Short mmCIF file of C-alpha atoms in Angstrom, two decimals:
data_model
loop_
_atom_site.label_atom_id
_atom_site.label_comp_id
_atom_site.label_asym_id
_atom_site.label_seq_id
_atom_site.Cartn_x
_atom_site.Cartn_y
_atom_site.Cartn_z
CA GLN A 1 -124.64 232.87 -130.13
CA LYS A 2 -125.36 232.45 -134.03
CA GLU A 3 -123.25 234.73 -136.55
CA VAL A 4 -126.44 235.40 -138.19
CA GLU A 5 -129.83 233.57 -137.66
CA GLN A 6 -132.50 233.34 -139.29
CA ASP A 7 -135.70 233.00 -139.63
CA PRO A 8 -136.54 229.14 -141.56
CA GLY A 9 -139.81 229.25 -141.76
CA PRO A 10 -141.13 227.86 -144.48
CA LEU A 11 -143.13 230.43 -145.39
CA SER A 12 -146.12 230.42 -148.00
CA VAL A 13 -148.46 234.61 -149.40
CA PRO A 14 -150.88 234.94 -152.53
CA GLU A 15 -149.49 236.38 -155.57
CA GLY A 16 -149.60 240.05 -155.47
CA ALA A 17 -148.69 239.77 -151.50
CA ILE A 18 -145.65 241.63 -150.24
CA VAL A 19 -143.38 239.45 -148.03
CA SER A 20 -141.07 240.67 -145.74
CA LEU A 21 -137.89 238.74 -144.90
CA ASN A 22 -135.33 239.46 -141.90
CA CYS A 23 -132.31 238.72 -140.39
CA THR A 24 -130.32 239.76 -136.71
CA TYR A 25 -126.52 238.92 -136.55
CA SER A 26 -123.71 239.38 -133.42
CA ASN A 27 -120.83 241.17 -134.71
CA SER A 28 -121.37 244.97 -134.64
CA ALA A 29 -118.35 245.31 -137.58
CA PHE A 30 -120.58 244.08 -140.58
CA GLN A 31 -120.66 246.42 -143.38
CA TYR A 32 -121.57 244.37 -146.22
CA PHE A 33 -125.43 243.41 -145.98
CA MET A 34 -126.25 240.72 -148.66
CA TRP A 35 -129.40 238.69 -149.93
CA TYR A 36 -129.15 235.80 -152.26
CA ARG A 37 -131.88 233.74 -153.86
CA GLN A 38 -131.43 230.05 -155.23
CA TYR A 39 -133.92 227.48 -156.48
CA SER A 40 -133.71 223.64 -155.57
CA ARG A 41 -130.50 221.93 -156.36
CA LYS A 42 -129.16 225.64 -158.23
CA GLY A 43 -125.98 227.58 -156.78
CA PRO A 44 -127.06 231.20 -154.96
CA GLU A 45 -127.91 233.83 -156.80
CA LEU A 46 -127.32 237.21 -155.52
CA LEU A 47 -130.21 239.45 -155.31
CA MET A 48 -129.16 243.13 -153.83
CA TYR A 49 -126.08 244.23 -151.58
CA THR A 50 -125.93 246.92 -149.21
CA TYR A 51 -123.11 248.81 -147.67
CA SER A 52 -123.51 250.22 -143.89
CA SER A 53 -127.20 251.00 -142.85
CA GLY A 54 -129.60 252.28 -145.21
CA ASN A 55 -132.51 251.17 -147.53
CA LYS A 56 -131.56 250.49 -151.15
CA GLU A 57 -134.98 248.65 -154.05
CA ASP A 58 -134.38 247.82 -156.70
CA GLY A 59 -137.88 246.95 -158.75
CA ARG A 60 -139.96 244.66 -156.58
CA PHE A 61 -137.31 244.95 -153.83
CA THR A 62 -136.31 247.40 -151.23
CA ALA A 63 -134.09 246.38 -148.46
CA GLN A 64 -133.55 248.02 -145.17
CA VAL A 65 -129.88 247.26 -142.77
CA ASP A 66 -130.42 249.29 -139.80
CA LYS A 67 -127.28 248.99 -137.85
CA SER A 68 -127.89 250.45 -134.46
CA SER A 69 -130.01 247.20 -134.45
CA LYS A 70 -128.43 244.88 -135.67
CA TYR A 71 -131.33 243.69 -137.85
CA ILE A 72 -132.11 243.63 -141.99
CA SER A 73 -135.26 242.81 -144.02
CA LEU A 74 -135.96 241.98 -147.44
CA PHE A 75 -139.59 243.21 -148.23
CA ILE A 76 -140.98 241.30 -152.23
CA ARG A 77 -143.08 243.35 -153.62
CA ASP A 78 -146.62 241.98 -155.58
CA SER A 79 -144.78 238.81 -154.41
CA GLN A 80 -145.69 236.61 -157.59
CA PRO A 81 -145.16 232.27 -158.54
CA SER A 82 -141.60 232.65 -159.89
CA ASP A 83 -140.29 234.11 -156.92
CA SER A 84 -141.22 230.47 -154.86
CA ALA A 85 -136.24 230.04 -154.08
CA THR A 86 -135.15 230.31 -150.41
CA TYR A 87 -133.61 233.36 -149.62
CA LEU A 88 -130.17 233.59 -147.70
CA CYS A 89 -129.36 236.96 -145.98
CA ALA A 90 -125.26 237.36 -146.43
CA MET A 91 -123.07 240.15 -143.88
CA SER A 92 -119.55 240.06 -144.33
CA ALA A 93 -116.88 241.21 -142.76
CA GLU A 94 -112.94 242.27 -143.90
CA ASN A 95 -112.96 239.56 -146.18
CA GLN A 96 -115.00 236.28 -143.97
CA PHE A 97 -118.04 235.92 -145.32
CA TYR A 98 -122.21 234.50 -142.69
CA PHE A 99 -125.08 233.44 -144.30
CA GLY A 100 -127.53 232.71 -142.43
CA THR A 101 -129.55 229.15 -142.90
CA GLY A 102 -132.91 231.04 -145.38
CA THR A 103 -136.28 231.42 -145.60
CA SER A 104 -138.02 229.09 -147.96
CA LEU A 105 -141.08 231.02 -149.53
CA THR A 106 -143.91 229.60 -151.13
CA VAL A 107 -146.31 232.31 -153.48
CA ILE A 108 -148.92 230.54 -154.92
CA PRO A 109 -150.97 231.24 -157.26
CA ASN B 1 -119.22 234.54 -169.85
CA ALA B 2 -119.22 230.83 -168.48
CA GLY B 3 -119.47 232.50 -165.11
CA VAL B 4 -118.44 230.31 -162.69
CA THR B 5 -117.54 226.56 -163.24
CA GLN B 6 -117.38 223.59 -160.95
CA THR B 7 -116.28 219.90 -161.72
CA PRO B 8 -117.35 217.49 -160.79
CA LYS B 9 -121.46 218.03 -160.12
CA PHE B 10 -121.55 215.01 -158.46
CA ARG B 11 -119.88 212.28 -156.68
CA ILE B 12 -119.28 209.07 -154.57
CA LEU B 13 -116.59 208.80 -152.40
CA LYS B 14 -115.37 206.18 -150.31
CA ILE B 15 -113.76 206.61 -146.53
CA GLY B 16 -111.23 207.42 -146.62
CA GLN B 17 -110.48 208.31 -150.70
CA SER B 18 -108.99 211.99 -151.13
CA MET B 19 -110.24 214.11 -154.48
CA THR B 20 -110.03 217.72 -156.04
CA LEU B 21 -113.23 219.98 -156.40
CA GLN B 22 -111.77 222.11 -159.11
CA CYS B 23 -113.72 225.66 -159.36
CA ALA B 24 -113.06 228.57 -163.11
CA GLN B 25 -113.91 231.95 -163.05
CA ASP B 26 -113.45 233.92 -166.42
CA MET B 27 -114.53 236.73 -165.20
CA ASN B 28 -111.22 238.37 -164.11
CA HIS B 29 -111.99 239.05 -160.29
CA ASN B 30 -109.69 238.73 -157.25
CA TYR B 31 -111.55 237.55 -154.57
CA MET B 32 -112.69 233.50 -154.72
CA TYR B 33 -114.87 231.51 -152.34
CA TRP B 34 -115.19 227.84 -151.13
CA TYR B 35 -117.85 227.28 -149.81
CA ARG B 36 -120.11 223.49 -147.91
CA GLN B 37 -124.17 224.06 -147.22
CA ASP B 38 -125.63 221.28 -145.14
CA PRO B 39 -129.61 220.76 -144.41
CA GLY B 40 -131.06 223.99 -142.64
CA MET B 41 -127.09 224.94 -141.69
CA GLY B 42 -127.09 227.48 -144.51
CA LEU B 43 -123.35 227.77 -145.92
CA LYS B 44 -120.30 227.79 -143.91
CA LEU B 45 -117.00 229.05 -145.95
CA ILE B 46 -114.33 226.56 -145.80
CA TYR B 47 -111.75 229.27 -148.38
CA TYR B 48 -111.02 231.67 -149.63
CA SER B 49 -108.38 234.01 -151.56
CA VAL B 50 -107.69 237.58 -152.47
CA GLY B 51 -105.41 236.65 -155.53
CA ALA B 52 -102.83 234.17 -156.76
CA GLY B 53 -100.34 233.34 -154.36
CA ILE B 54 -102.88 233.97 -151.46
CA THR B 55 -105.43 231.56 -148.76
CA ASP B 56 -107.04 232.69 -146.24
CA LYS B 57 -109.46 230.20 -144.42
CA GLY B 58 -113.11 230.26 -143.64
CA GLU B 59 -114.68 229.13 -140.54
CA VAL B 60 -114.20 225.37 -141.25
CA PRO B 61 -110.87 224.62 -142.80
CA ASN B 62 -110.28 221.22 -141.21
CA GLY B 63 -110.12 218.66 -143.37
CA TYR B 64 -109.50 220.76 -147.39
CA ASN B 65 -106.82 222.29 -148.42
CA VAL B 66 -106.40 224.97 -151.69
CA SER B 67 -104.39 226.23 -154.25
CA ARG B 68 -104.50 229.65 -156.17
CA SER B 69 -101.73 229.67 -158.75
CA THR B 70 -103.95 231.44 -161.37
CA THR B 71 -106.45 233.72 -160.97
CA GLU B 72 -108.88 231.54 -162.74
CA ASP B 73 -108.53 228.68 -160.55
CA PHE B 74 -109.06 228.07 -157.05
CA PRO B 75 -108.80 223.58 -156.59
CA LEU B 76 -110.26 222.86 -153.23
CA ARG B 77 -108.44 219.08 -152.00
CA LEU B 78 -109.80 216.62 -149.24
CA GLU B 79 -107.57 214.78 -147.97
CA LEU B 80 -108.63 211.43 -146.04
CA ALA B 81 -112.71 212.53 -146.81
CA ALA B 82 -115.06 211.53 -143.71
CA PRO B 83 -118.83 211.38 -143.89
CA SER B 84 -118.91 214.97 -141.75
CA GLN B 85 -117.45 216.72 -145.25
CA THR B 86 -121.10 214.64 -147.65
CA SER B 87 -122.86 218.42 -147.98
CA VAL B 88 -122.85 219.90 -151.86
CA TYR B 89 -119.73 222.74 -151.93
CA PHE B 90 -120.40 225.56 -153.66
CA CYS B 91 -117.52 228.23 -155.89
CA ALA B 92 -117.51 231.72 -156.13
CA SER B 93 -115.67 234.53 -157.00
CA GLY B 94 -116.03 238.29 -156.70
CA TYR B 95 -114.64 241.21 -156.10
CA ARG B 96 -114.49 244.39 -153.59
CA LEU B 97 -114.58 247.96 -153.57
CA SER B 98 -115.71 250.48 -151.30
CA SER B 99 -119.07 250.54 -151.05
CA SER B 100 -120.26 247.20 -152.74
CA TYR B 101 -118.11 243.61 -152.25
CA GLU B 102 -120.12 241.14 -155.06
CA GLN B 103 -120.30 237.71 -154.52
CA TYR B 104 -120.50 235.39 -157.34
CA PHE B 105 -121.50 231.46 -157.24
CA GLY B 106 -121.37 227.67 -158.98
CA PRO B 107 -123.51 225.52 -160.32
CA GLY B 108 -122.37 222.98 -156.79
CA THR B 109 -120.84 219.87 -156.18
CA ARG B 110 -122.69 217.07 -153.94
CA LEU B 111 -120.66 214.94 -152.22
CA THR B 112 -120.96 211.87 -150.86
CA VAL B 113 -119.16 210.19 -148.72
CA THR B 114 -119.70 206.42 -147.70
#
């Protein structure tokens, strides 16, 4: 069983739509949960991080962590064409990081 | 600040050759990491370091070696390159506080082993 599972998509939405991206995980020791955005042929860029359970909001982005269900989500409101990228979830316990395979998102103008 | 820099950007190696991928950061971060990214496979942690002189294995360390003699530099050594090491390699640096754990990635090195 993989440590982190992420639906690879691809996901295609019209501009202005609400996007929901999700990951599940198996290791209950994970304490730090992160979302990265990666444009083609670039390094990942940290979008948001959450420690333990709960919600965190930053502008159009909201991250949710449900440790009881081992499930994390990223919501993007009012999606823009510039949001088109691959989104990677990541989790950490001790000093080890585990990434999902990434979800490819295209926002159509 | 330049952030995290990696050299070279691209490299082609023949099977059995060796090389060192360079990584440097100017943010005074204690933590540094090496990942590889294969198509459809996500990022896999190869090695990490929590400070100068301290390194440890990640999920996929076989075929690689690292050293950390300074806070700024964290080179990755490939010995006896194999086609399975064809990948994009990312270096990252970061810091850890009680409720946050952030990483910042370099632009990557694309390596092909033929």
